[in-house]
CSV table of C-alpha atoms in Angstrom, one decimal:
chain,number,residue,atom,x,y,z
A,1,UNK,CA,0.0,0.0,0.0
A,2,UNK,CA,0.9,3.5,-0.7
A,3,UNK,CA,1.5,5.7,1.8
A,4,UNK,CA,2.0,9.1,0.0
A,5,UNK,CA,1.2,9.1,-3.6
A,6,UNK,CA,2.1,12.1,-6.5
A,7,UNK,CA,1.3,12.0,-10.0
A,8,UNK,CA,3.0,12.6,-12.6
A,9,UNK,CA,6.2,10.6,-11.9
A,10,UNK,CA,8.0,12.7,-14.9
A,11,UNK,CA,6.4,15.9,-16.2
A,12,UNK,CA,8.0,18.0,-19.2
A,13,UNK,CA,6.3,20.7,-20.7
A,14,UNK,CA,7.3,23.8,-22.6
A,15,UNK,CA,7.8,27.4,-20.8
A,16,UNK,CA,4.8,29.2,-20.0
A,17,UNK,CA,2.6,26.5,-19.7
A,18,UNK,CA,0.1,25.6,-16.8
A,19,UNK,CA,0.6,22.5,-14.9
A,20,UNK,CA,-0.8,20.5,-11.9
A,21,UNK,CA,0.8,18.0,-9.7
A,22,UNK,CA,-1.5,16.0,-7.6
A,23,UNK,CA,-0.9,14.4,-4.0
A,24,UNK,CA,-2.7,11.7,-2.1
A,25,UNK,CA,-1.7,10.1,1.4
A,26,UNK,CA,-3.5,7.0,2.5
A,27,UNK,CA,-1.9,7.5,6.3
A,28,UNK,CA,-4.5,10.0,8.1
A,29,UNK,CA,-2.4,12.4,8.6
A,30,UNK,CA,-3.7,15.9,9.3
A,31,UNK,CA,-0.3,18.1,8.2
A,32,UNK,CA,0.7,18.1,4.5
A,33,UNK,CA,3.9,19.9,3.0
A,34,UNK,CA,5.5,20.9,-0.7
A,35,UNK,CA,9.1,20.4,-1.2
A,36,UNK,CA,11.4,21.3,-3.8
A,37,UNK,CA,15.0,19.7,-4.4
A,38,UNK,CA,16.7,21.2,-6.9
A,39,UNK,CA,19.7,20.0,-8.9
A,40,UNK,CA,22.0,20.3,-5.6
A,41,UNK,CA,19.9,18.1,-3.9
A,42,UNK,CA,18.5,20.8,-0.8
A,43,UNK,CA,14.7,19.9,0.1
A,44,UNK,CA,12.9,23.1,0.6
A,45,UNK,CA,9.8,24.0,1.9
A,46,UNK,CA,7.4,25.4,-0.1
A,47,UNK,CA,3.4,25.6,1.6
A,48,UNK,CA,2.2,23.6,4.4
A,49,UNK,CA,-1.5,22.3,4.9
A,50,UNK,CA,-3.4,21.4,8.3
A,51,UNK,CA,-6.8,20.2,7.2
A,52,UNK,CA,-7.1,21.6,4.5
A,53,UNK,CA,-6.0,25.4,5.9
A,54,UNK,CA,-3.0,27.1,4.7
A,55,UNK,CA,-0.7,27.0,7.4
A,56,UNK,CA,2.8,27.5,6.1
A,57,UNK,CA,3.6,29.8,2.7
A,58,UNK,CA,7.1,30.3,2.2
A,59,UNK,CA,8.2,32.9,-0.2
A,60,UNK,CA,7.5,31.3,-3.4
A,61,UNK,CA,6.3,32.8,-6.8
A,62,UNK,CA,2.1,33.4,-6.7
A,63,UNK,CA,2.3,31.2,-9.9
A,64,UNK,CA,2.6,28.8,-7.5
A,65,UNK,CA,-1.0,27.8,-6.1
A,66,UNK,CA,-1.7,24.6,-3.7
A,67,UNK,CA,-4.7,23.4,-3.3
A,68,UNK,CA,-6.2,21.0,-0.6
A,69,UNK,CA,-9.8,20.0,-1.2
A,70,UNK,CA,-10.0,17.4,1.6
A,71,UNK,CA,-7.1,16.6,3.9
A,72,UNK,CA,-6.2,13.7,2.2
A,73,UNK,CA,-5.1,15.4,-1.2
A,74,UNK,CA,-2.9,18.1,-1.9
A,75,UNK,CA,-2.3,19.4,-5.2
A,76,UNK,CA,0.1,22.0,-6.8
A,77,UNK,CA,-1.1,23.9,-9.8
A,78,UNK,CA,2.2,26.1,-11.5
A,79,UNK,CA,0.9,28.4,-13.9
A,80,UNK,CA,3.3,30.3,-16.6
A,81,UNK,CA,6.2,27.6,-16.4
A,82,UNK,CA,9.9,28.7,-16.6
A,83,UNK,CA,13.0,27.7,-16.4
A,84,UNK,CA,14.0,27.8,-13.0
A,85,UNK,CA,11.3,25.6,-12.3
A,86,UNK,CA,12.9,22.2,-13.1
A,87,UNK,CA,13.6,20.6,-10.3
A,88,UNK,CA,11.8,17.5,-8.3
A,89,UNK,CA,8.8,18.3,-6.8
A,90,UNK,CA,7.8,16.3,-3.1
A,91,UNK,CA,4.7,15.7,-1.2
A,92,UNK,CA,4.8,14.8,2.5
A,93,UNK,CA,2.8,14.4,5.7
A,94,UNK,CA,2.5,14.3,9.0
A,95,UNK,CA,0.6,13.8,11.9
A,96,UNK,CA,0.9,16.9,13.4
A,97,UNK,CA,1.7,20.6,12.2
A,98,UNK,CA,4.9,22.6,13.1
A,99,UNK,CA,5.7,23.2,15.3
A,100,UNK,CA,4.4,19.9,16.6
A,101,UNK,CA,7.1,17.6,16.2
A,102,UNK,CA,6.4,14.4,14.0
A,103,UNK,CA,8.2,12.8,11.2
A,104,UNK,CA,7.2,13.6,7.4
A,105,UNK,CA,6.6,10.7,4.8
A,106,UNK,CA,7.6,11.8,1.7
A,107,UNK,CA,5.8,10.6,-1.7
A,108,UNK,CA,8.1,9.4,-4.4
A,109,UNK,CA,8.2,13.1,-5.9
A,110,UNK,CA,7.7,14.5,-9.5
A,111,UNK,CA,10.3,15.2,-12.0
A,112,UNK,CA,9.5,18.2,-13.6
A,113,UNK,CA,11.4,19.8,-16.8
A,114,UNK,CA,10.7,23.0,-18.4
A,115,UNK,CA,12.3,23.1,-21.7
B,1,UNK,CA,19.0,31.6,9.5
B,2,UNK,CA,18.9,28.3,10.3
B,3,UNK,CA,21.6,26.0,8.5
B,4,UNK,CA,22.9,22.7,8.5
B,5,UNK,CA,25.8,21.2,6.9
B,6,UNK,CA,26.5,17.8,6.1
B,7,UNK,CA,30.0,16.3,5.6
B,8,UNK,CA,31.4,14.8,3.3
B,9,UNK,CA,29.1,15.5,0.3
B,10,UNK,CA,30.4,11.7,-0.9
B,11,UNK,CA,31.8,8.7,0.8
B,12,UNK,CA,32.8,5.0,-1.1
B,13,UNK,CA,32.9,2.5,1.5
B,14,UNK,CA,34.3,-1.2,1.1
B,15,UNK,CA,31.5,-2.9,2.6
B,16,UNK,CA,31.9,-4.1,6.0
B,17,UNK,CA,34.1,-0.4,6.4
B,18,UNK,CA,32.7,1.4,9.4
B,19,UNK,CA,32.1,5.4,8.9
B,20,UNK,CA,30.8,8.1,10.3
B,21,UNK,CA,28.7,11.3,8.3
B,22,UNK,CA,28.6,14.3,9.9
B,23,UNK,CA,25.3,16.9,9.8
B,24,UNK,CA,26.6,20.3,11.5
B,25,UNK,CA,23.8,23.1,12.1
B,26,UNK,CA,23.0,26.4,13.2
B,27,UNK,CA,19.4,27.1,14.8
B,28,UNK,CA,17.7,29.6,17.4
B,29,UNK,CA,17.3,26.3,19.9
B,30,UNK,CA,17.0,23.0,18.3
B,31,UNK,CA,13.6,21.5,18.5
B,32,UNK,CA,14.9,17.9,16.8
B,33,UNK,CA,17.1,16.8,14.4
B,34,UNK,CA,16.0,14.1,11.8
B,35,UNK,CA,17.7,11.7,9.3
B,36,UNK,CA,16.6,10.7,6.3
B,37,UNK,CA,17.9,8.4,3.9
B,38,UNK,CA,17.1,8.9,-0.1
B,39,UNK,CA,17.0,6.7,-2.7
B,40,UNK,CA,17.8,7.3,-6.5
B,41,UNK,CA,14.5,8.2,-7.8
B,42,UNK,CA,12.6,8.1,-4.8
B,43,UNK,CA,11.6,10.5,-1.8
B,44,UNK,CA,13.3,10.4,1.6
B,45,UNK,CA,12.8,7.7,4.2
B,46,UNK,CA,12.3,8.7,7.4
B,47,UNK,CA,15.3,6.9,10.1
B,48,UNK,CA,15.7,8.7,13.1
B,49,UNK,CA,14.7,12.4,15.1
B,50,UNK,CA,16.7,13.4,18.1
B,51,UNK,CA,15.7,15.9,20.4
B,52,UNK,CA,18.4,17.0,23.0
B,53,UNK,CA,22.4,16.2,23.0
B,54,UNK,CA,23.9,13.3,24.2
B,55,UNK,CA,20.8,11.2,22.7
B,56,UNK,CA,21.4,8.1,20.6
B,57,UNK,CA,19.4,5.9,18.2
B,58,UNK,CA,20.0,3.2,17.0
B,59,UNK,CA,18.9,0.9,13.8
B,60,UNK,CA,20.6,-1.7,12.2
B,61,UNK,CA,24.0,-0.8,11.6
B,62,UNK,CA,23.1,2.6,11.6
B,63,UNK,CA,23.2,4.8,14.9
B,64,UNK,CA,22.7,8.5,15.6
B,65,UNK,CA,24.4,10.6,18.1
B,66,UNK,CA,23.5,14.5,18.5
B,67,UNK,CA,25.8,17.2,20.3
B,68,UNK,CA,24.7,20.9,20.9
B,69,UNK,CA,26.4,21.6,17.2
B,70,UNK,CA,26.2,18.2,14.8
B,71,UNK,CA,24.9,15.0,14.9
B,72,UNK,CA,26.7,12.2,13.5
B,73,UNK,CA,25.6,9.2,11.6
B,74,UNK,CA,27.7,6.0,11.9
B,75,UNK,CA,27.4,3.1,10.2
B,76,UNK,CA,29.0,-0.3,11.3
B,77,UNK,CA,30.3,-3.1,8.9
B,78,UNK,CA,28.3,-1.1,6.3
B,79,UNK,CA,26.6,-3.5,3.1
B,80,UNK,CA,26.1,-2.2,-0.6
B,81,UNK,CA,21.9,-2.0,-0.2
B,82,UNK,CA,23.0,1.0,2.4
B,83,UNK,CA,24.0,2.6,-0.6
B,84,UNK,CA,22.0,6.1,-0.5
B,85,UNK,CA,22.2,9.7,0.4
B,86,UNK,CA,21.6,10.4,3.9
B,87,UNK,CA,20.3,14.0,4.8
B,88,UNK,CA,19.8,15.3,7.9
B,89,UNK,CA,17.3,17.9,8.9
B,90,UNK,CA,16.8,20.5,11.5
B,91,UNK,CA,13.5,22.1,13.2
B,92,UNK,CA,13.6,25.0,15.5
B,93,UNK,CA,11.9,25.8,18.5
B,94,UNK,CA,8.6,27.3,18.5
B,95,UNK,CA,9.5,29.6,21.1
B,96,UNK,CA,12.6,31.4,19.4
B,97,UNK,CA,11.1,31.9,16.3
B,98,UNK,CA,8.5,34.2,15.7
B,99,UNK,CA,7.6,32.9,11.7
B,100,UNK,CA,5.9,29.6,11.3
B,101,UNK,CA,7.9,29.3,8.6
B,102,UNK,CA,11.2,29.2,10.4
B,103,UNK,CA,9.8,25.9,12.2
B,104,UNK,CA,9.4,24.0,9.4
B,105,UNK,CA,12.0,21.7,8.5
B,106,UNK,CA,15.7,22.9,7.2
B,107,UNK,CA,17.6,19.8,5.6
B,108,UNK,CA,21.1,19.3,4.8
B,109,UNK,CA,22.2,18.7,1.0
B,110,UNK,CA,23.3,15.2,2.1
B,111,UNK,CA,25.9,13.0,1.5
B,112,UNK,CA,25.9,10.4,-0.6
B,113,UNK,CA,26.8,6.8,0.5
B,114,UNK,CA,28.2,3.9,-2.1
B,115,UNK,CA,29.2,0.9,-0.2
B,116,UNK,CA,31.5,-1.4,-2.8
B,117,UNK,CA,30.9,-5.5,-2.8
């Protein structure tokens, strides 16, 4: 069984394009996160949701737009695609919020590329 | 700014050679440190999370030790299916920090572990 699911696996579109990444985790978890690793390999935060509420929104571009329409689901919709956007793209969760202190699950993340 | 460092960035092992990684950070008080361990293609795997110094965890051949300024990940009489990057990850105290954002989690860039057959 899955834990934390994302789809696409790969993902290449052309600049300015919209695309959406979608998240599912099958653990109950209230907390769920966007990450980004780029090509040096640092995992950084993007947004954070607790039941479905925006808790966390680090500064990121507003084409970036999560959405959460139950707490088992998180998607990422990117509109206008550029370059600097290639990177992998991670969903996690977690039982608790920050600054509660529980381990993530990560999905299996999403390889995107922006030619 | 919270930071953490891990050292080295790579490290080939014969297998059954013991080593030790190295994660060395900077936070406004330390709520708990984490390891993860990534696999090519895949997203981290939670290992350990230690929350105040002189704590150590244990797993396998791996084992965690934290000090007020690194933690250190050692690996005994290590085989090539530990083969991996390791990253290590910080979280700072809810009480220092006056953004949410600042408690998320800060990770390392890892290093990256080959053990050799």
């Amino acid at each position: 069984d899955t834990a934390v699911s994302q789809t696409p696996k790969y993902l290449v579109t052309q600049m300015g394009n919209d695309k959406s990444i979608k998240c599912e985790q099958n653990l109950g978890h209230d907390t769920m996160y966007w990450y980004k690793q780029d090509s040096k390999k640092f995992l950084k935060i993007m947004f954070s949701y607790n039941n479905k509420e925006l808790i966390i929104n680090e500064t990121v571009p507003n084409r970036f737009s999560p959405k959460s329409p139950d707490k088992a689901h998180l998607n990422l919709h990117i509109n206008s695609l550029e370059l600097g956007d290639s990177a992998v793209y991670f969903c996690a969760s977690s039982h608790k919020p920050p600054p509660g202190l529980r381990e993530q699950f990560f999905g299996p993340g999403t390889r995107l590329t922006v030619l | 700014e919270d930071q953490v460092t891990q050292s080295p960035e790579a490290l080939r092992l014969q297998e059954g050679e013991s080593s030790s990684l190295n994660c060395s950070y900077t936070v406004s008080g330390l709520r708990g440190l984490f390891w993860y361990r990534q696999d090519p293609g895949k997203g981290p795997e939670f290992l350990f999370t230690l929350y105040s110094a002189g704590e150590e965890k244990e797993k396998e051949r791996l084992k965690a030790t934290l000090t007020k300024k690194e933690s250190f990940l050692h690996i005994t009489a290590p085989k090539p299916e530990d083969s991996a990057t390791y990253l290590c990850a910080v979280q700072a105290s809810a009480k220092r920090v006056s953004s949410g954002s600042a408690r998320q989690l800060t990770f390392g860039s890892g290093t990256q572990l080959t053990v050799l057959p």
